[in-house]
Coordinates of C-alpha atoms in Angstrom, one line a residue:
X35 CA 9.5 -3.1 36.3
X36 CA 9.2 -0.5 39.2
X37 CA 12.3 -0.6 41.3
X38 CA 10.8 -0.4 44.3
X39 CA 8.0 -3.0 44.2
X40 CA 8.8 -4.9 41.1
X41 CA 5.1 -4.7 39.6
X42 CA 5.5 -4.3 36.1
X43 CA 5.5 -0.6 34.4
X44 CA 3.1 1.5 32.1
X45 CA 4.7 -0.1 29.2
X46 CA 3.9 -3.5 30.6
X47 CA 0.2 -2.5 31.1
X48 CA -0.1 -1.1 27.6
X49 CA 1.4 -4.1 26.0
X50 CA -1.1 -6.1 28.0
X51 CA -4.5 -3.7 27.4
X52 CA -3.8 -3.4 23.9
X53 CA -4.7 -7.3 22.8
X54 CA -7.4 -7.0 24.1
X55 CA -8.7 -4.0 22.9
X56 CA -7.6 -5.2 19.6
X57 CA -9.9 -8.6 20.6
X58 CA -12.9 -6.2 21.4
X59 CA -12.3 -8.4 24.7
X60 CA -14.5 -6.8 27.7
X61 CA -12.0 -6.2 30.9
X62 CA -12.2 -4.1 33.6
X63 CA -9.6 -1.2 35.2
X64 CA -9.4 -0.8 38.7
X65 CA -7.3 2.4 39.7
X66 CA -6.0 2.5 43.4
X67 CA -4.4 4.5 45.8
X68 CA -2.9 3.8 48.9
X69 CA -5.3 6.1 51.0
X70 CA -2.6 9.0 53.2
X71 CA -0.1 7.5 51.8
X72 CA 1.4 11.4 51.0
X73 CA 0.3 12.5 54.8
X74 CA 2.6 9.2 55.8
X75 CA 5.3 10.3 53.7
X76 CA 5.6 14.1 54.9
X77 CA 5.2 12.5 58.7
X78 CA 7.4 9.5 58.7
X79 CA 9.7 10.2 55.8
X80 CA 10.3 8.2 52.7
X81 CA 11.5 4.6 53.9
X82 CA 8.1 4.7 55.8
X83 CA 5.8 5.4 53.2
X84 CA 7.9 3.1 50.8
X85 CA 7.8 0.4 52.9
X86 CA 3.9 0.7 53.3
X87 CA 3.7 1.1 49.4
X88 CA 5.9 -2.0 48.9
X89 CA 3.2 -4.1 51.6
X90 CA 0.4 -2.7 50.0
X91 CA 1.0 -3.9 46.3
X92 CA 2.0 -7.5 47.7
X93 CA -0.6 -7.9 49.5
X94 CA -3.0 -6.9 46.6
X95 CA -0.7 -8.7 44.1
X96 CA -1.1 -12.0 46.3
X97 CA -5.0 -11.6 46.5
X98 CA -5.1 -11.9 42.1
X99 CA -7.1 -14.6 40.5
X100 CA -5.8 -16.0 36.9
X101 CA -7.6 -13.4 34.9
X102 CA -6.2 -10.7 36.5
X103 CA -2.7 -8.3 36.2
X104 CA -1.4 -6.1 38.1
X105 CA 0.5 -3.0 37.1
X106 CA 2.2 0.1 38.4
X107 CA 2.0 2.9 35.8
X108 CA 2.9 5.8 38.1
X109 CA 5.1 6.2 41.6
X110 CA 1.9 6.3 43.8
X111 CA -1.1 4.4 41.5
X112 CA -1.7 0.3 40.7
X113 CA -3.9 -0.2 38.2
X114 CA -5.2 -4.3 38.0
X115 CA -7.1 -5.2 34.9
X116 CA -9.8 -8.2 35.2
X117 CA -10.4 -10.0 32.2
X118 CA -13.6 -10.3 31.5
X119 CA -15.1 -8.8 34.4
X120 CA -17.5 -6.5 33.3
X121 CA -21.0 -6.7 35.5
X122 CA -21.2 -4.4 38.2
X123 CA -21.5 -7.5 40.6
X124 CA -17.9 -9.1 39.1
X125 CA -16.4 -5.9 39.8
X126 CA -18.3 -5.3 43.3
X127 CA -16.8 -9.1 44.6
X128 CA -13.1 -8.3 43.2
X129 CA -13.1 -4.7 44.7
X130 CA -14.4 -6.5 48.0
X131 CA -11.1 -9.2 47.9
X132 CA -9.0 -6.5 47.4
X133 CA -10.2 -4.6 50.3
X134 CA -9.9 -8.0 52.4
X135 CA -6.7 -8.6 51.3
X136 CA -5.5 -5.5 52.9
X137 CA -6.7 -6.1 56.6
X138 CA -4.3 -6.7 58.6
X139 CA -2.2 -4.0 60.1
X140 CA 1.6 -3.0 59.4
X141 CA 4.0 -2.3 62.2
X142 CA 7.0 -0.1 61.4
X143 CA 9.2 1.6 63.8
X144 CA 6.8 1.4 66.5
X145 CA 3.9 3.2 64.2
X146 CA 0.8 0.9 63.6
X147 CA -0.6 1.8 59.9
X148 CA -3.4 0.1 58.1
X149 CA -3.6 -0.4 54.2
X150 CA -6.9 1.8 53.3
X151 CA -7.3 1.2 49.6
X152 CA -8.9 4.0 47.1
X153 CA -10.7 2.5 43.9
X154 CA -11.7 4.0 40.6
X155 CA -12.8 1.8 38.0
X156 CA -13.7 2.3 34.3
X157 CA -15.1 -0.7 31.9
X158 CA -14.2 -1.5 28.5
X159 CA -16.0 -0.9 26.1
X160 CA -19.0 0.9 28.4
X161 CA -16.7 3.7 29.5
X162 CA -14.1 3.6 27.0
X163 CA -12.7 2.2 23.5
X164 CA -9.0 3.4 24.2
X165 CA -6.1 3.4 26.3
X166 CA -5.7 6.8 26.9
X167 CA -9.6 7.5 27.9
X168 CA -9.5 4.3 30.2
X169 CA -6.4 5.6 32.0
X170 CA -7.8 9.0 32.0
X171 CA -11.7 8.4 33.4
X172 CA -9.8 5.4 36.0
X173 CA -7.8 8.1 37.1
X174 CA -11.0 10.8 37.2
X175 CA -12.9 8.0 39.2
X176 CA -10.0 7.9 41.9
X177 CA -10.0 11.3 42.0
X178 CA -13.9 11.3 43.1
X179 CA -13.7 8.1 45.5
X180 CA -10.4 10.5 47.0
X181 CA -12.4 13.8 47.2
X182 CA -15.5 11.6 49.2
X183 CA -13.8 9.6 51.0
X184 CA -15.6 6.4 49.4
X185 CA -14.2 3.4 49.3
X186 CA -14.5 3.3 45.4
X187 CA -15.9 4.8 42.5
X188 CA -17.2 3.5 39.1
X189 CA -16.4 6.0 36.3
X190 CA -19.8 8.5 35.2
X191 CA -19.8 10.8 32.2
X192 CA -21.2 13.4 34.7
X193 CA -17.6 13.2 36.3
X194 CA -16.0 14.7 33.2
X195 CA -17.5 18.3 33.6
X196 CA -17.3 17.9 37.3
X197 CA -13.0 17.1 36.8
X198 CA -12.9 20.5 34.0
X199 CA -15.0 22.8 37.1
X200 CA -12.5 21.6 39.5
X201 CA -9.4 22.4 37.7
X202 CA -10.8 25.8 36.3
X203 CA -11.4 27.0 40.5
X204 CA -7.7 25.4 41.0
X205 CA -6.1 27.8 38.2
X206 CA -8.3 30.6 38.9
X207 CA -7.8 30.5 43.3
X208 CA -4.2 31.7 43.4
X209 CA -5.3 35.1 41.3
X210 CA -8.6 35.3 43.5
X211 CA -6.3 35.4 46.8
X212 CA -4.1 38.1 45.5
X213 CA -7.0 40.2 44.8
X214 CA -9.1 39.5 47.8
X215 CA -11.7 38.6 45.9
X216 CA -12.6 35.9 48.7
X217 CA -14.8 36.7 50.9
X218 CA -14.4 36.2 55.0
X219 CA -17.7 35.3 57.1
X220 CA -18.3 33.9 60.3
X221 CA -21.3 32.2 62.2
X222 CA -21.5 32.9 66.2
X223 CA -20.7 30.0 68.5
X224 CA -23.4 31.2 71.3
X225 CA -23.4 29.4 74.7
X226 CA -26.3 27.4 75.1
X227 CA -28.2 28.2 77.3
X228 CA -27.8 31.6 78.0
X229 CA -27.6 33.3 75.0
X230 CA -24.2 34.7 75.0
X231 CA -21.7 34.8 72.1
X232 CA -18.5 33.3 72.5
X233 CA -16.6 33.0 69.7
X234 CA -17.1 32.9 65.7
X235 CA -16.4 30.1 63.7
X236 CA -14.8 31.6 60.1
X237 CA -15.8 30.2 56.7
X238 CA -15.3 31.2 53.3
X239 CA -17.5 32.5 50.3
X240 CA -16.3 32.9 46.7
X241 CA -18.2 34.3 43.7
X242 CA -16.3 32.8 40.8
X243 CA -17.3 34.8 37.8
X244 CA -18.2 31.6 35.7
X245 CA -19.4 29.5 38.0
X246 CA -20.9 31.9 40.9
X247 CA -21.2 31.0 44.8
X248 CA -18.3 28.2 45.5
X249 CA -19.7 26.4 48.4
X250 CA -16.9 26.3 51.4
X251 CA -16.9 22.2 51.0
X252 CA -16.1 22.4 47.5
X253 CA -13.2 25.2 48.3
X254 CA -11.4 23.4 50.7
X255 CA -11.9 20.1 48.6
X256 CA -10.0 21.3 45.6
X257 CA -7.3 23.2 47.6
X258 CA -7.0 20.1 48.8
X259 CA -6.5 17.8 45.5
X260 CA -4.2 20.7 43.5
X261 CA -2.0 21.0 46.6
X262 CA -2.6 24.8 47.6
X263 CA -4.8 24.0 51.2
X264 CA -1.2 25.8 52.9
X265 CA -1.7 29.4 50.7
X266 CA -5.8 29.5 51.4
X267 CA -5.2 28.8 54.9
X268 CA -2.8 31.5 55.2
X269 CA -4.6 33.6 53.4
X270 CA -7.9 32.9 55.5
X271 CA -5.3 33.1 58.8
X272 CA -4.3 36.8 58.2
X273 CA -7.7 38.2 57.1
X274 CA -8.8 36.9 60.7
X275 CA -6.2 38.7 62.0
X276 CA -7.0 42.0 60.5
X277 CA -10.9 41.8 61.7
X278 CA -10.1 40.8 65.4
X279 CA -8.4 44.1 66.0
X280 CA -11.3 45.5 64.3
X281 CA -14.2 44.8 66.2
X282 CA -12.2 45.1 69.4
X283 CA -12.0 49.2 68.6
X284 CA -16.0 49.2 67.9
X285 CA -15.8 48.0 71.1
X286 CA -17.5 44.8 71.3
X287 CA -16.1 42.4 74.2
X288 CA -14.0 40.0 73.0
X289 CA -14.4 36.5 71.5
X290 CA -12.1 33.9 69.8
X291 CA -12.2 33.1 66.5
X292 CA -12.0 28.8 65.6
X293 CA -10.7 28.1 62.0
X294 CA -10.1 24.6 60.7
X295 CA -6.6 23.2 59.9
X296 CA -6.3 21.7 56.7
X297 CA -5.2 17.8 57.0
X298 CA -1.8 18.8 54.9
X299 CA -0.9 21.1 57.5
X300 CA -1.6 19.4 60.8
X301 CA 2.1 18.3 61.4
X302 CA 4.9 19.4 63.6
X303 CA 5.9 22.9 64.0
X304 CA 2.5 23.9 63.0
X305 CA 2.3 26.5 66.0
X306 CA 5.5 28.2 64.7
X307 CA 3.8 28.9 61.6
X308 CA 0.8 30.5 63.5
X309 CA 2.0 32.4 66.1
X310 CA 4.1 34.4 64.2
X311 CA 0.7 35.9 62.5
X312 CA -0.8 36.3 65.6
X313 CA 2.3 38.4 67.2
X314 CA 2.1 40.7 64.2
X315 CA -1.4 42.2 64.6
X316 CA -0.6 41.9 68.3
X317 CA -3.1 39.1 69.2
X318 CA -2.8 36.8 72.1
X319 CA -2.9 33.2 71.4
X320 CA -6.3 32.7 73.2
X321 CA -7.8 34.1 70.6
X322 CA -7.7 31.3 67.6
X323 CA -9.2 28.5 68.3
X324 CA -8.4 25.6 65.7
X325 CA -10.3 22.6 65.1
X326 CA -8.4 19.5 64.4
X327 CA -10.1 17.3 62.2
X328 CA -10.6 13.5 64.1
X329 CA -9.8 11.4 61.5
X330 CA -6.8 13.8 61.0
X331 CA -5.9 13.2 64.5
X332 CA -6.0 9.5 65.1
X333 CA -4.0 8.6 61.7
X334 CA -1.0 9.0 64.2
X335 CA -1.8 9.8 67.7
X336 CA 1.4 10.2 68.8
X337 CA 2.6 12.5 66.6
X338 CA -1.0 14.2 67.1
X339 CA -0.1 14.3 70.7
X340 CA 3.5 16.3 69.8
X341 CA 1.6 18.8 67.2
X342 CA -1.3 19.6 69.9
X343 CA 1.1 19.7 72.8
X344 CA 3.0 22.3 70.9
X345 CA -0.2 24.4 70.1
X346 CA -1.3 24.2 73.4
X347 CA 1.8 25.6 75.1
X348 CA 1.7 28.6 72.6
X349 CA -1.7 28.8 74.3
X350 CA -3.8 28.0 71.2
X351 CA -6.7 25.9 72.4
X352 CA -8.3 23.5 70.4
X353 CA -11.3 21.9 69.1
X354 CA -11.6 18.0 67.6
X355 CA -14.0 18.4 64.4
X356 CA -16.0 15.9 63.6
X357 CA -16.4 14.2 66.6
X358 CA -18.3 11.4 66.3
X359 CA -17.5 10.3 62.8
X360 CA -14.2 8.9 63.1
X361 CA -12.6 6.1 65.1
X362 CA -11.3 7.3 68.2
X363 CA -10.5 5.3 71.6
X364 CA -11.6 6.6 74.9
X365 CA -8.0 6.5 76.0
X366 CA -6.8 8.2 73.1
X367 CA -8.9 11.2 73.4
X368 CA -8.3 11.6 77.2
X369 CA -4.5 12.0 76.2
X370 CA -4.9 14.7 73.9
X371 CA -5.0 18.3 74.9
X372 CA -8.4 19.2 73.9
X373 CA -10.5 22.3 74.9
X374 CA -13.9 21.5 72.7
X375 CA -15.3 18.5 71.3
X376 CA -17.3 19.4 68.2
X377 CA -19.8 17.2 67.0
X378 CA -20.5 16.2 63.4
X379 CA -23.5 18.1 61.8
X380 CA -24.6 15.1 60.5
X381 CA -25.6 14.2 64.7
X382 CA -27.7 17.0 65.1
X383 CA -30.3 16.0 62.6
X384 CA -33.6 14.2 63.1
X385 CA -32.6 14.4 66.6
X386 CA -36.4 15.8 67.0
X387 CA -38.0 13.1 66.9
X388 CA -37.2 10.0 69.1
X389 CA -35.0 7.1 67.0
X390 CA -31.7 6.2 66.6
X391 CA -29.9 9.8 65.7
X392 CA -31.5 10.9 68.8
X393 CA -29.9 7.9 70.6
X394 CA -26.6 8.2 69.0
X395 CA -26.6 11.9 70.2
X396 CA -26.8 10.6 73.5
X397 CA -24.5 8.2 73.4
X398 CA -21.8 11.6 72.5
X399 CA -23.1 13.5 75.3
X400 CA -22.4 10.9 77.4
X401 CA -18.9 9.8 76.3
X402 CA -18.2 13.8 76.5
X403 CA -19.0 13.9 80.0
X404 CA -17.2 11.1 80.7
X405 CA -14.0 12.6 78.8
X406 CA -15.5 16.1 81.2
X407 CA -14.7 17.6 77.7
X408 CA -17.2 20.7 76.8
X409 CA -19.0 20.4 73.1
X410 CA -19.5 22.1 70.4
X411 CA -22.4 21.3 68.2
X412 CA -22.8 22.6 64.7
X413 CA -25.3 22.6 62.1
X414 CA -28.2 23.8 64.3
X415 CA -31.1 25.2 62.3
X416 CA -33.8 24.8 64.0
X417 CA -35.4 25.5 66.8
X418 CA -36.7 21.8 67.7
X419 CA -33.1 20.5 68.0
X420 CA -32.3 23.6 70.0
X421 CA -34.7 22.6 72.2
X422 CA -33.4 18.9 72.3
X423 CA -30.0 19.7 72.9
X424 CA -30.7 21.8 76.1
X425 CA -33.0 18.7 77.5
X426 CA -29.9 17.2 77.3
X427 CA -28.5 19.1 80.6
X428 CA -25.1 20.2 79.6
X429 CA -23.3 23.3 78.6
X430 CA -22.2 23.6 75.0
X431 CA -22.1 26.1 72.4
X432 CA -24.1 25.9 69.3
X433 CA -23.4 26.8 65.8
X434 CA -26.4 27.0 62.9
X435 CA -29.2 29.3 61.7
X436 CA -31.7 28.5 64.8
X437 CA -29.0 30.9 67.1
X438 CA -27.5 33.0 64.6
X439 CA -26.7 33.1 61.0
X440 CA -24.0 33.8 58.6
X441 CA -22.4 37.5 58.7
X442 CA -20.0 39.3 56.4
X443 CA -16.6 40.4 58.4
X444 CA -17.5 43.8 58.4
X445 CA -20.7 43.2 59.9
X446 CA -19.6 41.3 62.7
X447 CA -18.3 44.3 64.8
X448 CA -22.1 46.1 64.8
X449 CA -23.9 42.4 65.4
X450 CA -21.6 42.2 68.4
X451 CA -22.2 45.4 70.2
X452 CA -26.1 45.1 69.4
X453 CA -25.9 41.8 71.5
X454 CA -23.8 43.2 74.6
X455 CA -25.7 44.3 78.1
X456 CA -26.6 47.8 77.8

């Protein structure tokens, strides 16, 4: 048994599986995770997250029918077999107890936290005819349903050569960032209406020599999973530095530069990691602007409240990313020391045509204006949503093809002087 939730071990599981197997007897594996339960445990500290662990599996072991068993194979995964569960609705109706199961908040040490399960499940015998590929494509599928941010997934072949990519860009990034052989380029934020540029938001490009272009997303998604989203943004942090200096002596007037912290990062002491940068290529805090993801943000809004406060009074403004997509109160975001709200790209299409993304988009503007908190909207391409955004009577600042496109660093000095008065 594990000693901290008393679920039985992989042994136990094995011992259970293998009857069956022998049988031929059809069963499903569901794989889950307790979603940020790593986030919790850098945050709160161990007792926190092992407490929310212990909750999680007896609420889940409590919701089990008869032909189900529970297991805990590793520190951080359950696994729960279902005996004869094998069509897609079965599975669909468990998944859907579980999830209800795991409702209701948990209070600890004045934090509220709620159990968010992750799912991946594999069949026998569709998926697999052995232990170790169930485990393996249960595991693969978690990974996925992780990565998306899905509530679950149900194990594909196509996943297999998806899992062997990602693992290939994971060994191979460390070596690409010591040889710069990452590329930095920025898209122009440009005030709407009016025309000007005022800052550049940075992104990434990577030309892998197996696999070619690695889309940002992608990047950022397996830094992520293999633990190394601290060295890229580092990396991306100081090649930022290096340009602003740059483009200041082809003299272009100055603008700010907004990058995006990493969810591992956003945590106390995060402007002590920053600033010193900044102070070494002689930059002033004003001009980084990083964008806080909002689901990030509201996981713990006190704590978000000590991480921004301490950017802030470095004088590192701040934009919430993904506005719109997340769960944030009204009260919540009035507390938090924000200088841009940036809107979800997703909001900014179809918003041509009258209908409901053009109605939700309102419903922003207005709850911005409320919050008197500029926006940012991103994802822009064409010149129809342009034109809808400025009907909508407020200053923002616009990111996407219809205002500007993608430029290489070094090409950002001569874009910026072309566009200066004079």
């Amino acid at each position: 048994q594990d000693p901290l939730t008393g679920l039985p071990n992989r042994f136990a599981l094995q011992r259970r599986m293998a009857p069956m197997i022998e049988q031929k007897t059809p069963f499903s594996v569901t794989v889950l995770e307790l979603k940020d339960l790593t986030e919790h445990h850098h945050r709160f500290g161990f007792e926190v997250a092992d407490r929310l662990l212990q909750v999680f599996c007896q609420r889940l072991q409590q919701s089990l029918q008869s032909h189900e068993f529970i297991a805990q194979p590793r520190q951080e995964g359950i696994v729960i077999l279902g005996r004869g569960v094998v069509s897609l609705e079965e599975v669909r109706a468990q998944l859907s107890r579980f999830r209800q199961a795991l409702t209701d908040k948990v209070s600890i040490d004045a934090h509220d936290f709620y159990l968010t399960p992750l799912m991946g499940v594999v069949l026998y015998p569709a998926d697999a005819d052995n232990l170790v590929d169930l485990r393996a494509r249960g595991e693969l599928a978690l990974e996925l349903c992780r990565r998306e941010r899905l509530p679950y997934v149900f194990f594909d072949p196509s996943l297999l050569k998806e899992m062997s990519r990602r693992q290939q860009l994971a060994i191979d990034l460390p070596a690409a960032l010591n040889s710069n052989a990452l590329s930095l380029q920025l898209q122009p934020l440009i005030a709407w209406p009016g025309g000007d540029c005022r800052g550049l938001q940075a992104l990434l490009s990577w030309h892998h020599p197996g696999f070619g272009i690695i889309p940002t997303t992608e990047l950022m998604r397996v830094t992520e999973q293999y633990h190394l989203s601290e060295r890229l943004f580092m990396w991306f942090l100081q090649q930022i530095c290096r340009q602003l200096p740059l483009w200041k002596v082809q003299g272009t007037s100055s603008v700010f530069v907004s990058l995006t912290v990493p969810p591992a990062l956003f945590r106390t002491g995060l402007d002590q990691t920053i600033m010193p940068v900044l102070q070494q290529y002689g930059l002033p805090a004003e001009a980084l602007v990083l964008g806080i993801n909002e689901n990030v943000a509201m996981q713990d809004t006190r704590e978000a409240l000590e991480v921004m406060q301490g950017l802030r009074a470095a004088g590192i403004r701040i934009a919430l990313t993904e506005f719109g997509s997340g769960c944030s109160a009204w009260g919540t975001l009035s507390q938090l020391p924000l200088s841009w709200l940036k809107l979800d790209a997703t909001f900014c299409s179809g918003i041509e045509r009258e209908g409901e993304p053009r109605r939700q988009l309102e419903t922003l503007f207005a709850l911005a204006g409320v919050l008197q908190q500029p926006l940012i909207c991103c994802g822009v391409d064409h010149p129809a949503e342009l034109e809808v955004l400025e009907n909508m009577g407020q200053p923002l600042l616009v990111q996407g093809d219809a205002v500007a496109e993608i430029l290489p660093a070094e090409d950002v000095g001569g874009w910026l002087k072309r566009r200066q008065p004079g």
